[in-house]
């Protein structure tokens, strides 16, 4: 994070950067959308569905989104099952972006699911990981390393199918040239990187602050499409995620991955889960375009768009590596599918690339998934995570929602 001695410029709140309606998919009227709303009246989360201009409470039918997604009739339930109280969709979206105290607002749309993440699934970000490692987490050294690595392996690696005999031959060549890396191993080797991103219930939702450690000086957002997977291993929905990353920490050592990835408010998900149905499915996720926009209080702006078509591994392959005979998730899991972005646009000094500043507004969007909007702060200054599994179970029991 950057500390400036002079008075900081006025931070723009999220609702001044993005209209509340932009959080919704462009075809929201045809989408089956599930979320969680923090209801101040009950002091806890409600599982909700979007129906027209209303947000409808489904908690009496399924007290958690993990339970809702396990229902074979989940699409019908979300569309038409009798619900409880409801809120104005427009007001919930506006209050979410404004972080209005005492108002109903969106939370991360998952609860008891384990939050998993796949890394190095795009060639572009894979090469940036190699560069981080070679530069030892030093952004000033990254430009020189980037030019050498891209010149040596860029075109070759991008055409290789992971785990193939051709990938093994490329590995042998790179080892001989002294350029092999652990990131290339998981990028084109037989096994992808799959790790636990965040503890259950720790993810923040749309409108919330996202946290970067105060002592990190090189960090970035990681915009990703996230799959929601049942206990049986079936992908049933998708949403957007920000796998906030500290490039200086991970670049110094891959053993610092947990410290680089799992901090207060360092995992954002939302705004809604879009269920797979007759109009939207896994093939649509495979074709999704994802955009990133970072708007700084200092006037800096970073904009980029990329496609899920650039993935080097199929989505179902990633799911199979996360869940199978080797590992089960009785409450389901969500899987970050990897970032296609590794921002290199200079912000403060030539050759040092991008890093976050406090009050950056980060907008991750995709036409059929909506927009995930968050504001950057220090992890040490973000709202503390206090509502865990015990608090959730107690709250649901007090509301009579547990059998």
Short mmCIF file of C-alpha atoms in Angstrom, two decimals, residues 79-361:
data_model
loop_
_atom_site.label_atom_id
_atom_site.label_comp_id
_atom_site.label_asym_id
_atom_site.label_seq_id
_atom_site.Cartn_x
_atom_site.Cartn_y
_atom_site.Cartn_z
CA UNK A 79 -38.25 -18.90 -9.79
CA UNK A 80 -41.55 -19.48 -8.08
CA UNK A 81 -41.57 -21.12 -4.64
CA UNK A 82 -43.43 -19.10 -2.00
CA UNK A 83 -41.01 -16.92 -0.11
CA UNK A 84 -40.99 -14.77 3.00
CA UNK A 85 -40.48 -11.04 3.24
CA UNK A 86 -39.04 -9.08 0.35
CA UNK A 87 -37.08 -5.92 -0.33
CA UNK A 88 -36.85 -3.49 -3.22
CA UNK A 89 -34.06 -4.69 -5.51
CA UNK A 90 -33.18 -1.11 -6.41
CA UNK A 91 -32.85 -0.12 -2.76
CA UNK A 92 -30.79 -3.18 -1.81
CA UNK A 93 -28.33 -2.55 -4.65
CA UNK A 94 -28.04 1.16 -3.83
CA UNK A 95 -27.60 0.54 -0.09
CA UNK A 96 -25.03 -2.17 -0.84
CA UNK A 97 -22.83 0.18 -2.88
CA UNK A 98 -23.26 3.00 -0.37
CA UNK A 99 -22.59 0.63 2.57
CA UNK A 100 -25.52 2.34 4.26
CA UNK A 101 -25.61 1.51 8.02
CA UNK A 102 -28.74 -0.26 9.22
CA UNK A 103 -29.99 -1.06 5.71
CA UNK A 104 -30.46 -4.47 4.11
CA UNK A 105 -27.47 -5.10 1.84
CA UNK A 106 -25.85 -7.87 -0.13
CA UNK A 107 -23.31 -10.24 1.37
CA UNK A 108 -21.11 -12.72 -0.46
CA UNK A 109 -23.61 -15.16 -2.05
CA UNK A 110 -22.01 -18.26 -0.49
CA UNK A 111 -21.87 -19.42 3.11
CA UNK A 112 -20.88 -22.96 4.16
CA UNK A 113 -19.12 -23.79 0.90
CA UNK A 114 -15.35 -24.13 1.06
CA UNK A 115 -13.65 -21.41 -0.99
CA UNK A 116 -11.12 -23.04 -3.34
CA UNK A 117 -9.04 -21.44 -6.08
CA UNK A 118 -7.21 -22.67 -9.15
CA UNK A 119 -4.09 -20.77 -10.13
CA UNK A 120 -1.98 -20.36 -13.24
CA UNK A 121 -4.76 -21.41 -15.65
CA UNK A 122 -4.04 -18.65 -18.18
CA UNK A 123 -0.76 -18.33 -20.07
CA UNK A 124 -0.61 -14.56 -19.57
CA UNK A 125 -0.87 -14.74 -15.78
CA UNK A 126 1.36 -17.83 -15.71
CA UNK A 127 4.21 -15.86 -17.27
CA UNK A 128 3.66 -13.04 -14.79
CA UNK A 129 4.02 -15.54 -11.95
CA UNK A 130 7.34 -16.66 -13.43
CA UNK A 131 8.37 -13.01 -13.61
CA UNK A 132 7.38 -12.42 -9.96
CA UNK A 133 9.50 -15.38 -8.93
CA UNK A 134 12.51 -14.36 -11.02
CA UNK A 135 12.26 -10.77 -9.77
CA UNK A 136 12.06 -11.97 -6.16
CA UNK A 137 8.94 -9.88 -5.56
CA UNK A 138 10.71 -6.66 -6.58
CA UNK A 139 8.55 -4.64 -9.03
CA UNK A 140 11.55 -2.56 -10.11
CA UNK A 141 13.26 -5.69 -11.45
CA UNK A 142 10.17 -7.09 -13.13
CA UNK A 143 10.39 -5.24 -16.45
CA UNK A 144 13.80 -6.62 -17.36
CA UNK A 145 12.81 -10.13 -16.30
CA UNK A 146 9.52 -9.84 -18.21
CA UNK A 147 11.27 -9.02 -21.47
CA UNK A 148 13.65 -11.96 -21.11
CA UNK A 149 11.03 -14.52 -20.10
CA UNK A 150 8.47 -13.53 -22.71
CA UNK A 151 11.11 -13.53 -25.46
CA UNK A 152 12.25 -16.99 -24.43
CA UNK A 153 8.99 -18.82 -23.72
CA UNK A 154 5.93 -16.72 -24.56
CA UNK A 155 5.02 -18.05 -27.97
CA UNK A 156 6.07 -21.60 -27.19
CA UNK A 157 4.11 -22.02 -23.97
CA UNK A 158 0.88 -20.44 -25.21
CA UNK A 159 0.32 -23.23 -27.73
CA UNK A 160 0.97 -26.13 -25.36
CA UNK A 161 -1.80 -28.27 -23.88
CA UNK A 162 -1.11 -28.92 -20.17
CA UNK A 163 -0.02 -32.43 -19.36
CA UNK A 164 0.61 -33.39 -22.98
CA UNK A 165 3.79 -35.01 -24.35
CA UNK A 166 4.50 -31.69 -26.06
CA UNK A 167 4.36 -29.95 -22.68
CA UNK A 168 6.90 -32.42 -21.33
CA UNK A 169 9.25 -31.62 -24.23
CA UNK A 170 8.88 -27.88 -23.60
CA UNK A 171 9.70 -28.51 -19.95
CA UNK A 172 12.92 -30.28 -20.91
CA UNK A 173 13.98 -27.40 -23.16
CA UNK A 174 13.26 -24.76 -20.49
CA UNK A 175 15.15 -26.71 -17.84
CA UNK A 176 18.13 -26.86 -20.17
CA UNK A 177 17.94 -23.09 -20.65
CA UNK A 178 17.66 -22.44 -16.89
CA UNK A 179 14.18 -20.96 -17.22
CA UNK A 180 12.01 -23.64 -15.63
CA UNK A 181 9.74 -22.49 -12.80
CA UNK A 182 7.27 -24.00 -10.36
CA UNK A 183 4.63 -21.80 -12.01
CA UNK A 184 5.33 -23.33 -15.40
CA UNK A 185 5.03 -26.73 -13.74
CA UNK A 186 1.44 -26.08 -12.66
CA UNK A 187 0.71 -24.08 -15.81
CA UNK A 188 1.57 -26.75 -18.38
CA UNK A 189 2.23 -29.81 -16.22
CA UNK A 190 -0.29 -32.59 -15.55
CA UNK A 191 -1.60 -31.14 -12.26
CA UNK A 192 -3.03 -27.64 -11.80
CA UNK A 193 -2.55 -25.48 -8.73
CA UNK A 194 -5.65 -25.84 -6.53
CA UNK A 195 -5.61 -24.33 -3.06
CA UNK A 196 -7.96 -23.12 -0.32
CA UNK A 197 -8.40 -19.40 -0.81
CA UNK A 198 -10.31 -18.39 2.32
CA UNK A 199 -12.02 -19.79 5.42
CA UNK A 200 -15.72 -20.60 5.32
CA UNK A 201 -17.86 -17.44 5.74
CA UNK A 202 -14.90 -15.05 5.46
CA UNK A 203 -15.61 -13.81 1.92
CA UNK A 204 -17.00 -10.29 1.46
CA UNK A 205 -19.61 -9.30 -1.07
CA UNK A 206 -20.33 -6.50 -3.51
CA UNK A 207 -19.85 -3.00 -2.14
CA UNK A 208 -17.56 -4.14 0.66
CA UNK A 209 -14.00 -3.07 1.27
CA UNK A 210 -11.27 -5.49 0.20
CA UNK A 211 -8.05 -5.78 2.15
CA UNK A 212 -4.38 -5.59 1.19
CA UNK A 213 -1.70 -5.92 3.87
CA UNK A 214 -0.23 -2.58 4.90
CA UNK A 215 3.33 -3.77 4.36
CA UNK A 216 2.71 -4.96 0.79
CA UNK A 217 4.10 -2.66 -1.90
CA UNK A 218 3.23 -4.71 -5.01
CA UNK A 219 -0.27 -6.14 -5.25
CA UNK A 220 -3.22 -6.39 -7.58
CA UNK A 221 -6.79 -7.56 -8.09
CA UNK A 222 -7.34 -10.97 -9.66
CA UNK A 223 -10.68 -10.90 -11.51
CA UNK A 224 -12.07 -14.39 -11.92
CA UNK A 225 -15.16 -16.37 -12.80
CA UNK A 226 -16.11 -18.57 -9.86
CA UNK A 227 -18.05 -21.84 -10.08
CA UNK A 228 -20.42 -23.05 -7.37
CA UNK A 229 -20.20 -26.84 -7.08
CA UNK A 230 -22.43 -29.24 -5.15
CA UNK A 231 -21.26 -31.87 -2.69
CA UNK A 232 -21.54 -34.42 -5.53
CA UNK A 233 -19.15 -32.38 -7.67
CA UNK A 234 -21.67 -30.86 -10.09
CA UNK A 235 -21.19 -27.20 -11.12
CA UNK A 236 -24.59 -25.54 -10.74
CA UNK A 237 -23.93 -21.80 -10.79
CA UNK A 238 -21.36 -19.10 -11.46
CA UNK A 239 -20.45 -15.73 -10.02
CA UNK A 240 -17.58 -13.24 -10.08
CA UNK A 241 -14.66 -13.11 -7.68
CA UNK A 242 -11.64 -11.06 -6.73
CA UNK A 243 -8.76 -13.27 -5.57
CA UNK A 244 -6.83 -10.32 -4.11
CA UNK A 245 -3.11 -11.06 -4.35
CA UNK A 246 0.16 -9.71 -2.92
CA UNK A 247 2.68 -10.07 -5.74
CA UNK A 248 5.67 -9.08 -3.62
CA UNK A 249 4.93 -11.80 -1.04
CA UNK A 250 4.27 -14.59 -3.52
CA UNK A 251 7.24 -13.49 -5.64
CA UNK A 252 9.63 -13.81 -2.69
CA UNK A 253 8.53 -17.37 -2.06
CA UNK A 254 5.62 -19.58 -3.10
CA UNK A 255 5.59 -20.76 0.53
CA UNK A 256 4.16 -17.33 1.37
CA UNK A 257 1.05 -18.07 -0.73
CA UNK A 258 -1.23 -18.21 2.31
CA UNK A 259 0.01 -14.84 3.57
CA UNK A 260 -0.30 -13.42 0.06
CA UNK A 261 -3.84 -14.72 -0.47
CA UNK A 262 -5.66 -15.11 2.84
CA UNK A 263 -6.03 -11.90 4.80
CA UNK A 264 -8.88 -9.90 6.24
CA UNK A 265 -11.33 -9.06 3.39
CA UNK A 266 -8.97 -10.44 0.74
CA UNK A 267 -11.66 -12.59 -0.92
CA UNK A 268 -14.65 -10.96 -2.64
CA UNK A 269 -17.53 -12.81 -4.31
CA UNK A 270 -20.75 -11.71 -5.98
CA UNK A 271 -22.96 -9.96 -6.43
CA UNK A 272 -25.18 -13.01 -7.11
CA UNK A 273 -24.87 -16.66 -8.01
CA UNK A 274 -26.35 -17.22 -11.46
CA UNK A 275 -27.85 -20.71 -11.60
CA UNK A 276 -27.32 -22.94 -14.60
CA UNK A 277 -30.60 -23.41 -16.44
CA UNK A 278 -31.91 -23.70 -20.00
CA UNK A 279 -30.65 -20.21 -20.83
CA UNK A 280 -27.26 -20.21 -19.12
CA UNK A 281 -24.76 -22.97 -18.49
CA UNK A 282 -21.17 -24.12 -18.37
CA UNK A 283 -20.60 -23.42 -22.07
CA UNK A 284 -21.62 -19.81 -21.49
CA UNK A 285 -19.02 -19.58 -18.71
CA UNK A 286 -16.40 -20.99 -21.07
CA UNK A 287 -17.18 -18.16 -23.51
CA UNK A 288 -17.51 -15.37 -20.95
CA UNK A 289 -15.77 -12.03 -21.38
CA UNK A 290 -14.50 -10.52 -18.13
CA UNK A 291 -13.61 -6.85 -17.70
CA UNK A 292 -11.56 -5.09 -15.03
CA UNK A 293 -11.62 -1.41 -14.18
CA UNK A 294 -9.64 0.16 -11.34
CA UNK A 295 -10.43 3.80 -10.57
CA UNK A 296 -8.07 5.52 -8.15
CA UNK A 297 -8.78 8.53 -5.97
CA UNK A 298 -5.67 10.03 -7.63
CA UNK A 299 -7.31 9.91 -11.07
CA UNK A 300 -5.46 6.77 -12.15
CA UNK A 301 -7.49 4.31 -14.21
CA UNK A 302 -6.68 0.80 -15.32
CA UNK A 303 -8.99 -0.91 -17.84
CA UNK A 304 -8.77 -4.34 -19.40
CA UNK A 305 -10.92 -7.09 -20.92
CA UNK A 306 -10.13 -10.72 -21.52
CA UNK A 307 -11.87 -13.97 -22.36
CA UNK A 308 -12.37 -17.27 -20.61
CA UNK A 309 -11.61 -18.83 -24.00
CA UNK A 310 -7.93 -18.19 -23.22
CA UNK A 311 -7.94 -20.76 -20.41
CA UNK A 312 -5.37 -23.51 -20.79
CA UNK A 313 -7.44 -26.03 -18.80
CA UNK A 314 -11.13 -26.91 -19.02
CA UNK A 315 -13.43 -25.99 -16.17
CA UNK A 316 -14.50 -29.57 -15.51
CA UNK A 317 -10.86 -30.64 -15.31
CA UNK A 318 -10.32 -28.09 -12.55
CA UNK A 319 -13.41 -29.29 -10.68
CA UNK A 320 -12.19 -32.90 -10.94
CA UNK A 321 -8.81 -31.93 -9.47
CA UNK A 322 -10.55 -30.19 -6.56
CA UNK A 323 -13.17 -32.83 -5.76
CA UNK A 324 -13.20 -36.60 -6.22
CA UNK A 325 -12.21 -39.77 -4.42
CA UNK A 326 -9.21 -37.85 -3.08
CA UNK A 327 -11.26 -35.03 -1.48
CA UNK A 328 -14.91 -34.35 -0.66
CA UNK A 329 -16.87 -31.25 0.36
CA UNK A 330 -20.12 -32.18 2.12
CA UNK A 331 -21.43 -28.59 1.96
CA UNK A 332 -20.18 -28.04 -1.58
CA UNK A 333 -17.49 -25.62 -2.63
CA UNK A 334 -16.85 -22.66 -4.86
CA UNK A 335 -13.89 -22.62 -7.20
CA UNK A 336 -12.05 -19.55 -8.45
CA UNK A 337 -11.07 -20.66 -11.96
CA UNK A 338 -7.95 -18.53 -12.35
CA UNK A 339 -7.23 -14.99 -13.42
CA UNK A 340 -6.52 -13.88 -16.96
CA UNK A 341 -5.23 -10.53 -15.70
CA UNK A 342 -1.80 -9.63 -14.39
CA UNK A 343 -1.76 -5.81 -14.61
CA UNK A 344 1.56 -4.42 -15.85
CA UNK A 345 0.53 -0.83 -16.62
CA UNK A 346 2.83 1.54 -14.72
CA UNK A 347 1.24 3.56 -11.95
CA UNK A 348 3.95 5.34 -9.96
CA UNK A 349 7.26 4.80 -11.74
CA UNK A 350 8.34 3.57 -15.16
CA UNK A 351 8.93 -0.16 -15.24
CA UNK A 352 7.36 -0.84 -11.84
CA UNK A 353 3.94 -1.83 -13.13
CA UNK A 354 0.66 -1.66 -11.23
CA UNK A 355 -0.04 -1.76 -7.52
CA UNK A 356 -3.09 -0.80 -5.48
CA UNK A 357 -3.61 2.38 -3.49
CA UNK A 358 -6.10 2.94 -0.73
CA UNK A 359 -9.59 3.83 -1.96
CA UNK A 360 -9.15 2.24 -5.38
CA UNK A 361 -12.58 1.22 -6.65
#
